[in-house]
Structure formats: structure tokens, C-alpha cells
Amino acid sequence: MISLPDYNAMNDADFRQTVRSFVEENYPDIPRHALSRLHWEEVKPWYLILSEHGWICPTWPRENGGMGLNAGKHLILIEEFERYGCARVNDIGPVMLGPLLLKYGTEAQKAYFLPNILSGDHIWAQGYSEPGAGSDLAAVRCEAVLDGGEWVINGQKTWTTLGMDANWIFILVRTDKTVKKQAGISFLLVPMDAPGVTIRNILNLELEAEFCEVFFDDVRVPADHILGEVNQGWTAAKALLGHERVFIGAPRLSASAMSRLKRIARRAGVWEDPVFRDRYVALQCDVMDLTDLFETYVDKLRGGEDIGADVAMLKIFQSELYQRISDLMMEVAEEESGLRLPPEADRQLHAAATYLSARPTTIFGGSTEVMRNVLAKAVLDLPS
Amino acid sequence: MISLPDYNAMNDADFRQTVRSFVEENYPDIPRHALSRLHWEEVKPWYLILSEHGWICPTWPRENGGMGLNAGKHLILIEEFERYGCARVNDIGPVMLGPLLLKYGTEAQKAYFLPNILSGDHIWAQGYSEPGAGSDLAAVRCEAVLDGGEWVINGQKTWTTLGMDANWIFILVRTDKTVKKQAGISFLLVPMDAPGVTIRNILNLELEAEFCEVFFDDVRVPADHILGEVNQGWTAAKALLGHERVFIGAPRLSASAMSRLKRIARRAGVWEDPVFRDRYVALQCDVMDLTDLFETYVDKLRGGEDIGADVAMLKIFQSELYQRISDLMMEVAEEESGLRLPPEADRQLHAAATYLSARPTTIFGGSTEVMRNVLAKAVLDLPS
Amino acid sequence: MSGAMNEDWQENARMIVDSARAVVPADGNLDRIRKARFHGSGFDRDVMRQAAELGWLLMRVKEDSGGLGLGMRETCALMELLGGGLVPEPVLSSIMAASLLQEALPEAALAGEAVIVTAWQDRTGAQDWRGGSAGGRLLGQKLNVPGAAGADLFAVITGDGIAVVPRDANGLTVAGEETLDGGRTGLLTFNGVEVDFLPCDRVERVLQDARLAHSAYLLGLSERALAITLDYLRVRKQFDRPIGSFQSLQHRATEMKIRLELARAAIYATARRFDTGADDRTCSRDAARCKLRAADLAMLVAREAVQMHGAMGITDEADIGLYVRKAMTEANLFGGPRQQRATLAALLDQEDAA
Amino acid sequence: MSGAMNEDWQENARMIVDSARAVVPADGNLDRIRKARFHGSGFDRDVMRQAAELGWLLMRVKEDSGGLGLGMRETCALMELLGGGLVPEPVLSSIMAASLLQEALPEAALAGEAVIVTAWQDRTGAQDWRGGSAGGRLLGQKLNVPGAAGADLFAVITGDGIAVVPRDANGLTVAGEETLDGGRTGLLTFNGVEVDFLPCDRVERVLQDARLAHSAYLLGLSERALAITLDYLRVRKQFDRPIGSFQSLQHRATEMKIRLELARAAIYATARRFDTGADDRTCSRDAARCKLRAADLAMLVAREAVQMHGAMGITDEADIGLYVRKAMTEANLFGGPRQQRATLAALLDQEDAA
């Protein structure tokens, strides 16, 4: 195992410089500032470089092969990666599954799966949603029954992001139909090359295969490929870590969209137009105010405070703001709003790309509607 | 009875000129273009002049003392009254009760009440709402029981517009508590001077006593002071005539607010400001498009077509538009937005007056929320 | 307007809409539309031939020039239907050409043997059309020409008049780019093309007609997208209820409906005014406000339709996506909302002066 | 900022807020506020005396000038509380005067015996303050002076410096108008009043402080108005259900909450930046955006609060109406949203140049 320094002991400025230098020295010759996700074949060099240096799992404890970063340091790392425009790797293993394995996994599971995530040998996908269970995740119908020491899985998952790149998938399955929805769900770990697993790519509005459907037809996995107890999968599935709930509302998408909006406005010759400016500064204030609100949550993380249900405000506002920025982009781009390819082959000038990439943000990761329902009840204490 | 010509036989232009001349010749020395309602003592001269000329009940049949106008002619009359800024009279009798009497009243009721409305001897108020029955009108609790050939009424009404000016009130009362909500309601006619009737004025946000609460404490009225059958009051209460449902969404409030907005903008020195203009023209388009939509309904009225539940769109849009115009007024008026009295004693320049007068429009006459519920179900066929 | 005239236009419109059923399946099937995307010119020449045979090109040609002499109400009715079916053929652009050229419309176009489209726009983001000629020849560029990739003839609008140019004319280069909806938009470059210019004093008015007709296309598109979304709301269940029963979605759906009916009312009232002799200022103003309303509507419906479809809304396989991409492609043609508001703001001064 | 400093300001703020409980009842009772409306000056001199005794006027006076040397975070915490209680006294205006005058603050004001307010504004709808003097005397007008009707002393800001003028000074006329909330706003007219001018290079900064502090007042007002509305939604029933259970109202309520928390975050982060040495451009920009956010918030909450209260919302007897009328009165002080956006738009050029 690589021996890393205790980054948490560094002061913030030094750590920021460390990350900046690391990225500048090590980022491979792959796209920067991509608007849509890269596939494994493209992003693999970066994953492996991070892996080599022990930087692929920033939040895992150092004894498990991670960087052991606290929330504040992790934020700096994210900021510097964003600043440079580093591509997002296939990070379901490092970000989602790893922490769950550390919390709920057996020693044998940890010993087997964690090193494979670290090395990039296992690329994970997440299998939660089903055609009838989107916002209402507890309605999963994909089922698993124990048979001769093996789970036999039948059913379907969908909206599996980059599932075509993965060789493992974790899924929520129904293992007891007799109890109320949430109580009969388990969390299984399944190799994608198991007989009976098939996938079908789904083209998104950008006409890219970013997610897929995964079908399970009498798929068999050993009984110990379960995370946590039987019928206790719901708890693990809902255990999104505090700082992930904060970061999903980070202002970075909106902030970077504003810089693109500015370029598009200049190109369209409206940057000096007072009417445009009036709308631009209103959006700019939204981004700045969101940044201030975001920082209050980051301060809480730094101080070790608990993050409440109110953190959903960040994601709701950020995603809608991102869309409002993209709306103005489309208007300013005039006839070029309808082009399939970027003007001057510059993605930054492509209003439609931002517009389309902004659509899923209010749908995935908790739809705005469901999050508002939760806010109304859990935070505003309004009646059912 | 006054003998009037058959106005419906005139062409529209001639009739318009007739109305215009009538108003110019007859309108008394009372305020024009008032933003809030005038009380009886102020508006009485105009009521009596209209009465004298047989013009107080435009839609009643000529044989009943009305003008017998069809929808198209009635609209012209309204337009010309609006253009001149004629004050709205206490018109609950002519507009609401008269048509209901004509439809549901006994011969004796018609013979007694209609002439009193025509002469201005009876000024009516409407008693529908109660503290617990606003949007949900069917929840009325004010009750009446028959006792010795008389209805004995106990309970309370509220939001009775200009109730303090009225000497008669019609009310919805519960006459059967054993059946489902709508089925046990009757429609009673009550003199305000009956023993046991008391009123309490309610100041509105403009600090004016425009409506009041009316309390009934063992109030007794003869058994024949009921309109329609016992327990059939709901039908009458809901029988708003087609053209009233159209006119309540007429663009006139918004259109006149736009002309005030323009004056306020000029005063504030922003009329030439492109940022202001961008917002002004967007609102202006809303008014013009609403006018076009309104005209399609008026055309239907003229053609004798039925008006469906979709007509609620007019009122929803008009009232919200009126409020949006008033929002911009408040912004443009800068510090003067906070003045209690009009700048230069000119109500037209008083942003706050428009802002406040726009508030009730989305609440009374069917709240926007309830109307959207109805539209969703009755027009868009969305499930319950 | 008399009642009889009113019935006339409704009968004419009904006949046009009926004829359009040959092109737009009544059941809303979009297989043809889906297949035409991202291939060749992005549209089907046979459909353009059909359009000619059905007389659509003659709609805006006067009767004494051998046309049908129909009005903007009929044209809008047709465009609304085509928008609902996402018809990708440059029908409006051909109608514009015929409206400009009148009896000078080339025979081949009239017969449906050649596809003619109109090239008018001098630069992106503006409504200028007087460029493209110098010294009696075509010189310069025309942008955003719909259907250029599959057109045989171009009716080119310039300050010197209208020129009809065959695709293979000396000195003409046709380039273009793919659009989001799977079609192509054209860029014509003229290097001193020799042509005859037909004088025309109706250019501004034809562009206003087109702006209005295009608004009707967006209306049809929005109407169908809303209908598809309402269907989805009725059947899609979450939390054991159809999502269309959730009040928040219901209220947002009613807002779309209201905006839609405002657009419809404005467009047909404007068409009536156009048909019955409105003055220039009314035409400028009302074409601008219809376009503003229709573009805002299409983008509102696109946004809400995606959101209400949830994850399905961001897939290419759901039909709603075709509507979204079409709205994105078309909303800014003939001037986007920013330009329309600027036009209307400029008219305020005239209003003050008047 | 170190953790210790952070705790310092929170402790200071807590003490200030505790002291303000003397003026703002913890139970939200508004009887005093309601009674003070539309009488005399519209505020209570005893409360201003209390404010002085509690040291509020010294908050923004430096320690070496005998003040408390507190920051904008403490000031905002105080103003937020006063806003929640709709306190009508011109506390902010007095604090401004003290902040401008520092050790020159008159003894009578410091002791609470005389009410001092600040007069700065040259004209409605603009942030100009350099007028009001000529030839070493006060000449001209100052507008929109809060509490003028009950003030004893005016700290008048001019391009020539700050002048302290007693109400009965020769050549000073105090007029004014009633405001919607039941107070009065003042118009000072100077006819060559003889004064001493105190030089001051911090006027712009004090106005930014005031803009920020006033935003905190609007925040407090909005917060309490939202709380009252949420209470109403929980108890008011229609159709046999609490109206707060209707999803459409729930979603709109969450939008208010989000806007409120954005305002709070922006205001306190800005206050921290002010307290820890932000540059001029940051101060201009952040004061403007806080004011923009707070004014938009107050008007949003006012609008929604009325609507959600239904008919009750448009009565004077419901407390929510007091909040609505106060929002209408205060939203545009220190520049309304239009002006703030214009300020921010002008800063874009500096940003570009930088």
C-alpha cells in the first residue's frame, strides 16, 4: 500500500497547492471541462494515475488505501479538480460503494472488493431505479430468492449510469414481498458477466449512451454477495453521506455555466446590452448567494456538525438555477441554439449542450418535486 | 315602466355611441376611475339616474324592467362605462340576485323584489362565505330551522362586500345536517333590519371598510323568504351566468393598470430605460394576448354558444397579470411605493393603491388555487 | 367581419387540415419523423411533392395570379397541424417563396418537381434581409435557410428584389450544418451570381406572415407535446398514485394550458387582422407578439414536459424528446424572444408619437 | 477568520439580540406596533431612549472613540430581530449617524435624550448624497428621512461633509408624508442653514453598511411573515384538510424558505466580509446583491403570504397585513431592485477591466 502523508494536518493553502501541482503534473491527455460524462475507455488513464498515487478514494481512511481526507480538505481537492477541468472518473466504487462496504461490509467483502476498486479492476455501477420505481425507490420489484446457497435474481434495473462500462453492479432487490415496501429490500453485489445479465443502452437527449437498462434473468450469485443483513438493504441505500448531500448542491455547475453564458453573449453581441445585463446580473446574484449558502453547509461539515434535511435546498436551487442560466443561453444564442454541433467546434459556445446537460439535474439524485415534498414536511413541518 | 327601444336591433357602432352620449350627459358629479369601491352614499346619485332611465339592469328582460341586452351589447355598455370611468354601483341586486329571482323566484317574489331593485329601494348584499367556508363554500354552517311558519337563522357570514350599505341580504344556510354537504343548503332572503342581525365592518389592507361580517342571532323571516326549494340552494348559488364567468376575466383591470404603469414610469424617469421597456412590453403582450383570448369567449357568447369550465383560464390569468403589473409598478415607484397617499394627490400615480387593489382578485370569485384544481380535472382530465 | 366570411375561412381551413392528414398521421405516429433524422437533407422530397400537389404552395398566391388566394388563418391552421406532427419539410419556406413570387413561381416548383425555399436572412440574431446583392448580381451570404440541403431552387430576397436561383448556379455555394432536430440548416454563399431581380414591395409583409405562420407551427408543436405529457401524467404512477393527481403538477399543467390558449387566441386573432386589412404597425406588433408568445410557450412546454416525464424525458426513445429538440431548433427562427421584445419596445415610441 | 474570532462575534450578537428583547417581545406580540401606527411621528421616543441605553448607537463607533466597535454581523443580527418585530423606530438611521460622527456624536443623542437620524438622499430613485450644501451652508433638500417627524437632531450628509443640525435650526423646514406602515417619512428643506461640516471619507461605506443592515431588517421581516404563514397553513382547513397539506402550497412554501435562506447566507457572509476587510468593489457588489435579494424576498413573501391567508390576508386585522404593508414601505429604501441590478450591471465593466 502507498504511504501518503497526513493531508489533514497540512494547512489549506499548502494542500491546495499540492493538489494543483498534482493535477498539472499528472493529468493525462484526455478532454478537460467535458460537459457530458466520458466513458471508461477514455477516462481510464486518469483513473489509473489516481490509483497509482493512492488518490482514487479521497475520503476512505488511509488504512484502507484512501487519502483519509476530512470534508474541508476533500472540498479543496474537488475544487482544484474542477478548476483544471479534470474528467469525472467512473466513481461509483470510490464514492458510493466503498463507504457502504466500510460501514456494512464483512471483513471478507472488504478484503476482496476494496483493493479491486482501488486498482480499477472493478468498475461499479449502481442499480437502484426500475421502470416502476424512480422517485418512489421503495417500490422496487426486481427480486431475489435464496436457492441452494445462491441468490437467484430476476427483474430489471434502469437509468444505470455508465452501466455499460462496469463489470460489477450493486442492486436493490425485493427479498420479502409480505412486509411493507421498505422492509423487504436487500442489497446485492453482482458481477456483470454473470450468466443471465444483459444490458441495453439508452440514448439520452444528447444522443449519447450515458445510461442503460440492466436485465436479470435467473442470475445466480453466492449467498455472501449481500451487503448488510437480508431485508435491511433500504438502510444502506439511503445512507448517503453528509458531504455528498452537500456537494450535490455545489454552485460549480451554475458558476461554470455563467462563464459560458458570458462568452455566448459576447459572440451574439449582446454583452453590452442593458436588457441582457439586467438578467445576467440577476443570475449572477443567484450564483453568488448560492455560493454563500453552500459555504454555510461546508462550514458545518468542517465543524463536524450534522447535516439536516434542509440541505436539499442547495440541490433544488442549484439545479433550477443551472436550468435558468441555460434558458437564457438558448435565448441569447438565437438561431445557433438549434445547432447539433458546437459553433466553431467550441463546446463552451454550445447553448444546446448546456441546456440538455441541465435537464437531468432536477430529475436524478432526488427529483425537485420529491425533495420539495420532503422539505415541506421535514423542515417546514407542514401536515400530510 | 319605462319604454326602451330594442337596443339589440341597433348596430354596434350606433349602440356604442348611444351609451357614450348617455354617460357623458348623465354621469353625476362623483369620482371617476376610482380604484376602490364607492359606498352607497357616494354612488347613490348614479344608481338613481340609471334607475330613472331604465338602465340599472342591463341584462334583465325588457318586460321585467331591464334593458334586455344580449351579451354583445352588454359588453359594449360595460366597455363604455369603463372608458368613462363610471363608478361601480351596488350591483348585487341587478347582477346577482335579479337573474336568480327571474330563474328560481315565485311570481310573488318577482313582483315584490324586482321593482325594489330597479328603484334602488332594496340594496342587496351577498352572504355566502363563512369563517370556515371560503374556498370550500359547501361547508357553510350558518343554519336555519322552520319554526311556526318562520325560518329561524343562527350563524355568521363574512366577507360580505359593501354589506354595511345593504338593506337586504341573501344567504346560504344549512337546513339539513344529515345529508352530504351540498345537499342540505337553502337560499334565504333576509332584511338587514330584522331583529338579531348585526354587522361588524372589516378593514381591508387599504384600510377601507369594503366588507363586513354579518351575524344572525335567532333572526326570524317568513317561510316564503326562500329562493327555490328547501335544500336546493346550492344549485342557485352556483348558477353564475355564462357571461359573468367571462366578464370576471376581462382584461380591463390589467389594461388600465398598464396605463398607470406608464405614467408612473414616466414620473420615475425610466420610461426610456431599455430594461424597463423589456419588462413593460412583455406585460403589454400579456394584456393583448389576454384580450384576444377574452374576445374568443365574447364571440361565443354572441353566438349563443355554451361556456365551459375552461373559461376559468381568463380569470386566473387576468388576476395574476394584474398583480404582476402592480409588482413592476411598486419596483418602478422606488421610495414612493411606500407612501400612504397618492403622489401629487393623483391616484393614478399611486403604485401601492394598485398593488393592494390587485390582491383580492386572486382570492375572491374563486381563488386561483381552487380554479386551477377545477381546470386540472374538468379541462385537462387529470386524475384525482 | 361578417358571419359568412367567418364560415368561409373555417371551411377553407378544414379542407386544408383534411388535406394535411396525408402528411401528418392522425394517430400521432412519429416513425417517419424519427427515421428522417440525421440522414441526407433531413426531409423527404416526396412529401414536398405532395405538398405541391395538395396546392399548399398556391395558398398565398392570389387568385388572379392563378393561386388559391387563401388567408393567414388557413395558413396558420395548416402550420399548426404540421407542427403537431413535427413535419420536417420546408413547407413554410416554399409557401413564402410562392407568396413572394406569385405568378413568377417557377413551373417546376408549382408542379412539385423542384423544391423551392426562401433565403432571406443576412445575419444571425437579426431580421435584416436587404443584403446579398450588389451591382445587379448576388453577392454575399444568406443564413439559416431551412431545407437548403435538399432544395433545388432558392428564392433569394435582397434589397434589389427577389432572385430565383437554381442550386447549381455558377457562383453559388450551399453549405450547412446539422440541427438538433435531425435536419440541416443552410448557408448560401454568392460569388457574383448572375440573376434577374424581380421587384417586390411586400417583403416585410411576407416575413411578418412567415413569423406568424411559424408561431402557429410552434403552437401545434406545443399543443401535441402538452397532450403527450398529460397522457403520461394520467398513467405514470409513483407512490401508488398517478403522478397527474399531484396538485403541484396539476397546477403547473394548467399554466401550460393557459399559455397555450393565449398563444392560440393571439395567433388566430392576428391572422384574422392580417386577412382583413390591418395597418403596418399592427402587423409588425402582432407578428412580434405572436412569435414571442409561441417561442416562450414552446420552451415552457419543453421544459415542463421533460421534468414531468422524469427520467423518460431525457431519453431519445420517448417521443417527447423529439418535441423538445424541435422546440430548441425552431424557437428562435424568425427572431427569438429577445428580438421580438426589442421590436415591441421600439414600437412604443411610435405609439407615443401617434 | 479564526475560530476564536468567529465565536466572539456570535457571543456579541447573542448579547445584542438578548438586549433587543426589551424592545421586541419574544412571543411575537404586535400590539405596540399596531397602536403606534398613524399617530404623531409613528414611533415611540422611549424606545429610542432604550436603544441608546442599550448601547446600540455605540455599536458602530470605534472603541478608541468610546464606542463598542462591533461589526456588521452584530448589527445585522440586531436589525434582523427588529425586522421580525416590525420595530418602527429609526434605529438604523441613528446607528448610521453615530457611525458617521464617531466621537462627534452629540452627548444628548448618546444619552438617549435626543433622537438623531441621518439625512442623506438627494433624490428619489437614486443613491446620490453629495447635494444639500453650497457655500459652506446647507442648501437644498434631503429626502426620505426616516423618523424625521420625531427626530431632534439630523446628521446631514453632504459633499462638503457631515453637519449636525437641530430640528429648530434657522432655515430648516421639516415636512413629510405618511407611509403605508403607519410611520412618516421626512423631507428636509434647507434655506442656507449655518453649520459646521465635519469631514468624512467614509460616507459611501456607511451607506453600504446601512444597505446591508437594512437587508437584514427585511430578512427578519420576511422570516417572521413566513413563520406566521406556515402557522396559518397548519391550522386553516378547507375541504376538510389543513390547507398546508396541499402540495401546491407546500412547494410554494419551500420556495419561500429557500429564498429566505439564500438571503440569510448572503447577508451574514457579506457582513463577515465587511468585518474582515473586503475591498471597495466587493463591498459595493455585495451590499447591492444583499439588498436585491432581501427586497425580492420581502415582496415574494408578502405576495404569497396574502394569497395563502386567503380573505384573511387582505384584512387589516390579521397581523400578516402589518408585514405586507411594512414590506411595501421598506423594500425600496436604500435603492430598490431596479437600482441594485443597475449597480451590479455597471460593476460588470470593472470586472471586465480588472
Short mmCIF file of N, CA and C in Angstrom, two decimals, chain D residues 137-141 165-174 188-194:
data_model
loop_
_atom_site.label_atom_id
_atom_site.label_comp_id
_atom_site.label_asym_id
_atom_site.label_seq_id
_atom_site.Cartn_x
_atom_site.Cartn_y
_atom_site.Cartn_z
N ARG D 137 -22.85 76.34 3.59
CA ARG D 137 -24.12 76.24 4.30
C ARG D 137 -24.95 75.09 3.74
N LEU D 138 -25.96 74.69 4.51
CA LEU D 138 -26.90 73.69 4.00
C LEU D 138 -27.91 74.39 3.10
N LEU D 139 -28.07 73.83 1.91
CA LEU D 139 -28.95 74.43 0.93
C LEU D 139 -29.56 73.32 0.08
N GLY D 140 -30.85 73.37 -0.11
CA GLY D 140 -31.48 72.33 -0.93
C GLY D 140 -32.29 71.38 -0.09
N GLN D 141 -32.33 70.12 -0.50
CA GLN D 141 -33.22 69.17 0.17
C GLN D 141 -32.54 67.84 0.48
N VAL D 165 -27.55 69.09 12.68
CA VAL D 165 -28.48 70.22 12.71
C VAL D 165 -29.62 69.93 13.67
N PRO D 166 -29.88 70.84 14.58
CA PRO D 166 -31.07 70.64 15.42
C PRO D 166 -32.33 70.93 14.62
N ARG D 167 -33.37 70.29 15.03
CA ARG D 167 -34.64 70.41 14.33
C ARG D 167 -35.10 71.86 14.20
N ASP D 168 -34.80 72.65 15.24
CA ASP D 168 -35.31 74.02 15.23
C ASP D 168 -34.31 75.01 14.64
N ALA D 169 -33.33 74.50 13.90
CA ALA D 169 -32.33 75.40 13.32
C ALA D 169 -32.99 76.39 12.37
N ASN D 170 -32.42 77.57 12.37
CA ASN D 170 -32.90 78.59 11.44
C ASN D 170 -32.72 78.14 10.01
N GLY D 171 -33.77 78.23 9.22
CA GLY D 171 -33.64 77.89 7.80
C GLY D 171 -33.91 76.43 7.49
N LEU D 172 -34.25 75.65 8.49
CA LEU D 172 -34.59 74.25 8.26
C LEU D 172 -36.10 74.06 8.34
N THR D 173 -36.67 73.46 7.32
CA THR D 173 -38.08 73.07 7.37
C THR D 173 -38.18 71.56 7.30
N VAL D 174 -38.98 71.01 8.18
CA VAL D 174 -39.19 69.56 8.18
C VAL D 174 -40.62 69.28 7.74
N LEU D 188 -36.48 67.21 4.33
CA LEU D 188 -35.83 68.36 4.93
C LEU D 188 -35.51 69.38 3.84
N THR D 189 -35.89 70.61 4.09
CA THR D 189 -35.54 71.68 3.16
C THR D 189 -34.66 72.69 3.88
N PHE D 190 -33.50 72.97 3.29
CA PHE D 190 -32.53 73.88 3.91
C PHE D 190 -32.51 75.18 3.13
N ASN D 191 -32.63 76.23 3.87
CA ASN D 191 -32.58 77.53 3.23
C ASN D 191 -31.34 78.27 3.74
N GLY D 192 -30.17 77.69 3.44
CA GLY D 192 -28.93 78.31 3.87
C GLY D 192 -28.69 78.20 5.36
N VAL D 193 -28.82 77.01 5.90
CA VAL D 193 -28.60 76.81 7.35
C VAL D 193 -27.11 76.87 7.66
N GLU D 194 -26.77 77.63 8.68
CA GLU D 194 -25.36 77.73 9.07
C GLU D 194 -24.97 76.54 9.93
#
